[in-house]
Coordinates of C-alpha atoms and ligand atoms in Angstrom, one line a residue:
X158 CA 0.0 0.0 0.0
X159 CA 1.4 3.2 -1.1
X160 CA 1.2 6.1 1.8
X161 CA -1.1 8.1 -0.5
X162 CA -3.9 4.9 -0.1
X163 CA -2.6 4.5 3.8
X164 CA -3.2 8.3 4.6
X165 CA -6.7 7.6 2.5
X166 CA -7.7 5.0 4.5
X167 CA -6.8 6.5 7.6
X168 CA -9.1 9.2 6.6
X169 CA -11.9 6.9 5.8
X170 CA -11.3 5.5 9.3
X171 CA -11.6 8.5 11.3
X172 CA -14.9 9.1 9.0
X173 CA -13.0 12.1 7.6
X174 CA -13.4 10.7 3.6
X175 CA -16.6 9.5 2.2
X176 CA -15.1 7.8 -1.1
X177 CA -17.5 5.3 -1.1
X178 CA -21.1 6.3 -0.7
X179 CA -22.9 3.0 0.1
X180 CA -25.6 2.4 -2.9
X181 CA -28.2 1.9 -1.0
X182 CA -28.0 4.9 1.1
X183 CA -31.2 6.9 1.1
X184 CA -30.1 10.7 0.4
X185 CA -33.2 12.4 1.0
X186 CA -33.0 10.6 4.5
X187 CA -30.0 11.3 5.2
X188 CA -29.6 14.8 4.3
X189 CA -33.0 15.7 6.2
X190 CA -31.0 14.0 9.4
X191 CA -27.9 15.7 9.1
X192 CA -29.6 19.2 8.4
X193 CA -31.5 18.6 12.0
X194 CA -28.5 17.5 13.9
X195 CA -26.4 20.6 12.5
X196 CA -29.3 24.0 12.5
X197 CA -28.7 23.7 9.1
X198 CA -30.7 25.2 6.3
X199 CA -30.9 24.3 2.5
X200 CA -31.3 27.4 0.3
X201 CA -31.9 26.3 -3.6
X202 CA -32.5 28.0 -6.5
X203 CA -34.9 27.1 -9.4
X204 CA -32.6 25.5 -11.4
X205 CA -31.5 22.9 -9.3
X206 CA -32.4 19.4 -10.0
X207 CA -35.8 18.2 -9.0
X208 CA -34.8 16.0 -6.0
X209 CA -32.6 19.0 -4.4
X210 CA -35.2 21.2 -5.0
X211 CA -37.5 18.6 -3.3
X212 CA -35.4 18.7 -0.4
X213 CA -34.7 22.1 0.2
X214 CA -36.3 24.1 3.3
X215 CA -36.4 27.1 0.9
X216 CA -36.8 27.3 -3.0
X217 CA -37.0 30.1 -4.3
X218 CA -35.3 32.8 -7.3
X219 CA -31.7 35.2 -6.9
X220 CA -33.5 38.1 -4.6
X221 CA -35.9 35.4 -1.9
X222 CA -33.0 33.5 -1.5
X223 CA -30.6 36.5 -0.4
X224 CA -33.3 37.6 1.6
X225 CA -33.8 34.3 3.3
X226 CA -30.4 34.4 4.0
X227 CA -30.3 37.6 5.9
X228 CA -33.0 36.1 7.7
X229 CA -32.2 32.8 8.6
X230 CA -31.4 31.6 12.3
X231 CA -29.8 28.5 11.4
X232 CA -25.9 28.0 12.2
X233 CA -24.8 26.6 8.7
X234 CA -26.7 27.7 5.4
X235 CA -26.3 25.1 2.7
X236 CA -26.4 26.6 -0.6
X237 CA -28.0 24.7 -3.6
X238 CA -27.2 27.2 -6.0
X239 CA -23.8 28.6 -7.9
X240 CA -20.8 30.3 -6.1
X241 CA -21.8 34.0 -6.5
X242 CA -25.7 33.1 -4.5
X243 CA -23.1 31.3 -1.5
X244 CA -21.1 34.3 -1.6
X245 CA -23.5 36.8 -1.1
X246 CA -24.8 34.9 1.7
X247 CA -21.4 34.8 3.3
X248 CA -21.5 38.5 3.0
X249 CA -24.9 38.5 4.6
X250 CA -23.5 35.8 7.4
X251 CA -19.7 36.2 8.5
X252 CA -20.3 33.9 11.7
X253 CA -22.3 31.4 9.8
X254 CA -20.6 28.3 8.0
X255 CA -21.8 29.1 4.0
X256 CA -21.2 25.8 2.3
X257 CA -21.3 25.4 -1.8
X258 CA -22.1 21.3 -2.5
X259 CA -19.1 21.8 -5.8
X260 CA -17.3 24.8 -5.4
X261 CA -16.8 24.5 -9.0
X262 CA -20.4 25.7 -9.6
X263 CA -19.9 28.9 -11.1
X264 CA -21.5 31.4 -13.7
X265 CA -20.9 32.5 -16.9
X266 CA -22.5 36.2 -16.5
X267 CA -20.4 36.8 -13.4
X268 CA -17.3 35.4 -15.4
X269 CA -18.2 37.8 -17.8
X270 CA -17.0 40.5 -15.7
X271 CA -13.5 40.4 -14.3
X272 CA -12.6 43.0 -11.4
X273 CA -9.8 44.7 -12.6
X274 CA -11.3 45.4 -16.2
X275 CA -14.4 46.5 -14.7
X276 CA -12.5 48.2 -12.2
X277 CA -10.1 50.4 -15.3
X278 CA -14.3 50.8 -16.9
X279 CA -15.5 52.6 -13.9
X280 CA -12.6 54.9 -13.4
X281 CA -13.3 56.4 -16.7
X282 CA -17.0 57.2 -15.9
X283 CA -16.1 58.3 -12.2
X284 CA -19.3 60.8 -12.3
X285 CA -21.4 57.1 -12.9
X286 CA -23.3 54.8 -10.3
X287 CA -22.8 51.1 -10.8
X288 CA -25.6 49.3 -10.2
X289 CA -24.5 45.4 -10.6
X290 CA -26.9 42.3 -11.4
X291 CA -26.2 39.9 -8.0
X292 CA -24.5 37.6 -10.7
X293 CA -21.1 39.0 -10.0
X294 CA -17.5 38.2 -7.8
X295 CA -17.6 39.8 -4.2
X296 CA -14.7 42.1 -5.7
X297 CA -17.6 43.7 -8.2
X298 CA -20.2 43.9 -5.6
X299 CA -17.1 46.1 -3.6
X300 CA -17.1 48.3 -6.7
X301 CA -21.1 48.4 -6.6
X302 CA -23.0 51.0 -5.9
X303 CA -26.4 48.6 -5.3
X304 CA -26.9 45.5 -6.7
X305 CA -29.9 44.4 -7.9
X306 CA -31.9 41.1 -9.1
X307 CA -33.8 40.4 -12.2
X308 CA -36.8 40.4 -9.6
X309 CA -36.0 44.2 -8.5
X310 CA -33.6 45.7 -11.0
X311 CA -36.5 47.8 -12.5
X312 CA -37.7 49.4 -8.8
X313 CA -33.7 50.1 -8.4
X314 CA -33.5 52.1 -11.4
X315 CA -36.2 53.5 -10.8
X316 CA -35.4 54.7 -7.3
X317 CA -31.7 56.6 -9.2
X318 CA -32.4 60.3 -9.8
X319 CA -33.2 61.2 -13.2
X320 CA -30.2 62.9 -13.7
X321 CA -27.5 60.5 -12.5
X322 CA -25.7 58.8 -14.7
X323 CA -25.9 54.9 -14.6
X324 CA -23.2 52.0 -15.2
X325 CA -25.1 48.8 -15.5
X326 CA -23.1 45.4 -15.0
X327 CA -22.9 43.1 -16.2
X328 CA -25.0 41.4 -18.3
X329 CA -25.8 43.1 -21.5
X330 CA -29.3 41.3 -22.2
X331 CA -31.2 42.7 -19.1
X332 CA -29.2 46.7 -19.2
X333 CA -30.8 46.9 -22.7
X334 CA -34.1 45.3 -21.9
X335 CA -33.6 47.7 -18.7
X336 CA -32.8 50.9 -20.5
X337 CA -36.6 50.0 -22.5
X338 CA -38.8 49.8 -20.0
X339 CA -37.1 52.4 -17.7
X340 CA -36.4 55.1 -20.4
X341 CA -33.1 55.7 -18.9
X342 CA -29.5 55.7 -21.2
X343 CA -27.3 53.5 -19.1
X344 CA -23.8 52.1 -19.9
X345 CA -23.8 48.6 -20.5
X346 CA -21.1 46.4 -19.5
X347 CA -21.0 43.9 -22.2
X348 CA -21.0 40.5 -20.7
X349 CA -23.8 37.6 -21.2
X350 CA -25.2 34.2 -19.9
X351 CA -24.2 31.0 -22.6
X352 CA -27.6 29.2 -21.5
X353 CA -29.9 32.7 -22.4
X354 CA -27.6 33.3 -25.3
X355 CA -28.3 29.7 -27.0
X356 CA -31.9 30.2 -27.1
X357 CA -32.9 30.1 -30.9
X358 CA -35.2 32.3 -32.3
X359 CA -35.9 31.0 -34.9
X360 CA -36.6 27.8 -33.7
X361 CA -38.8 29.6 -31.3
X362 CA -40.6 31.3 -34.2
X363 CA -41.2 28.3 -35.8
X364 CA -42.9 26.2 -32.6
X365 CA -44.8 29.2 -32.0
X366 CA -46.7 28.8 -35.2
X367 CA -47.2 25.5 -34.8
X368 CA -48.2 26.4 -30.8
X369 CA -50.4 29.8 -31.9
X370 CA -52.2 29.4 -28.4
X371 CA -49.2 29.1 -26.6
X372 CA -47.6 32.7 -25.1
X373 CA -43.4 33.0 -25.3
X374 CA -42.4 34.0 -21.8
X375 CA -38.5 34.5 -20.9
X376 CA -36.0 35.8 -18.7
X377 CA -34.2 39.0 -19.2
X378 CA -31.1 37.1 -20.0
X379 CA -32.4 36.8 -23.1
X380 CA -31.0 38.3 -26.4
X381 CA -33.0 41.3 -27.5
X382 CA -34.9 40.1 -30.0
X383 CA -36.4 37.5 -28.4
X384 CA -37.2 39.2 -25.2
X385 CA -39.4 41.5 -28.1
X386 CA -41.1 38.5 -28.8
X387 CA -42.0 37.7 -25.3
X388 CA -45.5 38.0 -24.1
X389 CA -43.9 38.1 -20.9
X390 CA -40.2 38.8 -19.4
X391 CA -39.6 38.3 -15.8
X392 CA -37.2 36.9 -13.3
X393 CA -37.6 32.9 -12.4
X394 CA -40.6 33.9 -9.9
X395 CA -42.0 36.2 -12.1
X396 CA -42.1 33.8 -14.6
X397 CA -43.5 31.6 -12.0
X398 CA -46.3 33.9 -11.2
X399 CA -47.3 34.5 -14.7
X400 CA -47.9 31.0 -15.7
X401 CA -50.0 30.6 -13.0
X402 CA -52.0 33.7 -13.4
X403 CA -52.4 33.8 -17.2
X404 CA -55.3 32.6 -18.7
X405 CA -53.4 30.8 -21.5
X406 CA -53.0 27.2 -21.5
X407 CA -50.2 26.6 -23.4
X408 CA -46.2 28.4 -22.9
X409 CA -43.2 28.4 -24.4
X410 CA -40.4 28.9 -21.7
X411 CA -37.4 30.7 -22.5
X412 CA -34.9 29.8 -19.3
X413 CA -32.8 27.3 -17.2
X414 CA -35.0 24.1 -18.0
X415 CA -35.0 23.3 -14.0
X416 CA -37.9 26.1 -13.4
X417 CA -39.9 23.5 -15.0
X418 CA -39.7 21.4 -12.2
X419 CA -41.8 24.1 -9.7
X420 CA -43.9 25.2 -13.3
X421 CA -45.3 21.7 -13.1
X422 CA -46.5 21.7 -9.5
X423 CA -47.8 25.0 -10.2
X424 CA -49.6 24.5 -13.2
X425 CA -49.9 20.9 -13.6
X426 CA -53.0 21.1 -16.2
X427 CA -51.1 23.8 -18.3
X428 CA -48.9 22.6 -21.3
X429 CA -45.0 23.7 -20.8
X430 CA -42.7 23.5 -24.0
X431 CA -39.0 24.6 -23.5
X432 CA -37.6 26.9 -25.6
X433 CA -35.5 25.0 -28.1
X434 CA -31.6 26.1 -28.6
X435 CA -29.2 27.0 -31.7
X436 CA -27.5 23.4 -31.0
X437 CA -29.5 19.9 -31.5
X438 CA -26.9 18.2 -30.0
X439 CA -26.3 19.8 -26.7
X440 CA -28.2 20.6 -23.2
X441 CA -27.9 23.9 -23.8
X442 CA -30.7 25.2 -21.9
X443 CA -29.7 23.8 -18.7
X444 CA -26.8 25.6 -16.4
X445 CA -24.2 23.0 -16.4
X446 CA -22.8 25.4 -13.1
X447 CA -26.2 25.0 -11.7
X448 CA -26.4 21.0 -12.5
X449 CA -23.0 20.0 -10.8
X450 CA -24.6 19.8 -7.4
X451 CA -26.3 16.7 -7.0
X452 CA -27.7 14.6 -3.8
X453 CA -24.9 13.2 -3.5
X454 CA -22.6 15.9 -3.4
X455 CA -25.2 17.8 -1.0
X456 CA -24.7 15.1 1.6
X457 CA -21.4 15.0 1.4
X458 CA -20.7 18.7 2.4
X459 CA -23.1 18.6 4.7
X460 CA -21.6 15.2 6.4
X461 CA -18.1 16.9 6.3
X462 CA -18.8 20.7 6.7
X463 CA -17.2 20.8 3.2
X464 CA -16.7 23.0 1.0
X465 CA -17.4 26.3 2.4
X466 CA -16.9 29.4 0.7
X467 CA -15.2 32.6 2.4
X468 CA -14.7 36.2 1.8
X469 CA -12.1 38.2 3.1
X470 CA -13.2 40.8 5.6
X471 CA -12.1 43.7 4.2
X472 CA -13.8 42.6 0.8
X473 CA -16.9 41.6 2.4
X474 CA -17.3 44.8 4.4
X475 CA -17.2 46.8 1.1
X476 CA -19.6 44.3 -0.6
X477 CA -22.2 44.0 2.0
X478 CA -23.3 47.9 1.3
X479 CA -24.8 47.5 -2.1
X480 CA -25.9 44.2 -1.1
X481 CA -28.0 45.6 1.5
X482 CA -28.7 49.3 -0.4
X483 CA -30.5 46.5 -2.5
X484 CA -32.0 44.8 0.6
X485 CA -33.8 47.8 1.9
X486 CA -35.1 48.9 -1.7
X487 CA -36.5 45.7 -1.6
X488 CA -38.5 45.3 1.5
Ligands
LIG769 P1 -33.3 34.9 -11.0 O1 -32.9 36.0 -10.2 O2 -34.4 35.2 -11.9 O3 -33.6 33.7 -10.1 O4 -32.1 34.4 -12.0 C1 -30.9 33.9 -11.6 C2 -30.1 33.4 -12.7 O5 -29.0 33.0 -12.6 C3 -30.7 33.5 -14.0 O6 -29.8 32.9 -14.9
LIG770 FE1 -25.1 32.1 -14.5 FE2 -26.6 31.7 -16.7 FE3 -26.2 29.7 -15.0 FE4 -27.8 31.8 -14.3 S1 -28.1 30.3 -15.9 S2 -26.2 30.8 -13.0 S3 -26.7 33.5 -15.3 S4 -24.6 30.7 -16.2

């Protein structure tokens, strides 16, 4: 035995190393039971799979879940969700453990928008407010004036002074469906989300004429020309809350294909088609970042505390202000 496998097993020992799961092992169960043991909460987002979304004490889109993780009392919040939603509940939580099932989960938008770039943008506009979409680093949200949701970002424009000059960050898609429905001239930082971006319209077009009961509803994320299309544009609630209130029958869904899961429960009598992408041969229209938690993985981080994400005090200090200029717009 090589002292790579002897230190290994010496972990699996102390109960350290969970390498092998057991097949049989019920998750759900398990992660219920660990969850009481610990004060620990589940936060998940819409896009999660079906079972973690099942299992989570709170489901919910970008802004409910910040705000339930102001709120919470629990000592460790487990966050179903990508790295930039765990982050900002860090912000929101120094004394509370903040763990991330893979910390790998990431996002394209926030990637879209590295610090020190933004960072040389804003010094050239140093009369300009930033007002960043949550889907950014910690080191943005530091160069943030507020952030804001898909949920809220209209309210938060809206609450700017006329004559202020906005910087909008960083995704593209919602500044310009932003500067339409508020009438104000913002500057876009030009950065974008691959699973809104691979939509096809086309395609969308087409199925729609085949579908002409159906309404096309879709996220801000969307490219311009679809969002025209749209009968309806909203955040992942708001899309949520229309289907249920509409009278139509029949939708056409232009997000992360995991909102179906809570669509269905909603509306279980209603016909759901998601919005077909660009690319036959890929799963375009599901967040890979989003999909690399699974049950497993959720266990696991619960079982070992493991991993957790951090942010550096100084960083955080600067970050929680136009996290919580957002909260109190919001209430
Ligand atoms: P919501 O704020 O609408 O939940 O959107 C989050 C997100 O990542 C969309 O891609
Ligand atoms: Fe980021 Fe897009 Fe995934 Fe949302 S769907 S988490 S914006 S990559």
């Amino acid at each position: 035995m090589t002292d790579l496998e002897k230190a290994t097993k010496d972990l699996i020992n102390k109960g350290f190393l969970d390498i092998k799961t057991p097949s049989d092992i019920d998750y759900a169960v398990e992660i219920k039971k660990l969850c009481k043991e610990k004060n620990a909460v589940i936060l998940a987002h819409y896009y999660q799979e079906d079972a973690i979304q099942d299992i989570a004490d709170y489901v919910g889109d970008s802004l409910s879940l910040s705000q339930e993780a102001a709120r919470t009392e629990a000592d460790i919040i487990v966050f179903a969700g990508v790295h930039f939603m765990a982050e900002t509940a860090k912000i929101l939580n120094p004394e509370k453990l903040v763990l991330l099932p893979d910390l790998k989960a990431g996002c394209s938008l926030a990637d879209s928008c590295p610090p020190n770039e933004f960072e040389a943008f804003k010094k050239q506009h140093p009369d300009h407010l930033v007002v960043s979409y949550v889907n950014t680093s910690a080191e943005i949200k530091a160069l943030t004036d507020i952030v804001c949701t898909s949920s809220n970002a209209k309210t938060i424009i809206d609450s700017i002074p006329l004559d202020q000059p906005i910087i909008f960050a960083p995704d593209r898609n919602l500044g310009a469906w932003l500067i339409k429905e508020t009438g104000r001239d913002m500057l876009l930082w030009d950065g974008a989300c691959l699973v809104h971006e691979a939509f096809s319209i086309e395609k969308i077009l087409a199925l729609y004429a085949e579908n002409p009961d159906a309404e096309i509803i879709a996220h801000p994320e969307s490219q311009a020309h679809l969002l025209k299309v749209a009968k309806y544009v909203g955040s992942t609630s708001g899309l949520l809350d229309y289907v249920k209130k509409s009278d139509a029958q029949k939708f056409i869904i232009a997000t992360e294909v995991g909102i179906l899961h809570k669509m269905r429960q909603l509306v279980p009598n209603k016909i759901l088609i998601p919005a077909p992408v660009e690319d036959d041969n890929c799963n375009c229209s599901e967040c890979h970042y989003m999909k690399m938690n699974t049950m497993k993985k959720l266990y696991l981080c619960l079982k070992h505390e493991l991993p957790s994400v951090n942010v550096e005090e100084g960083l955080r200090k600067k970050a929680l202000v136009s996290i919580e200029r957002m909260l109190e717009l919001s209430k």
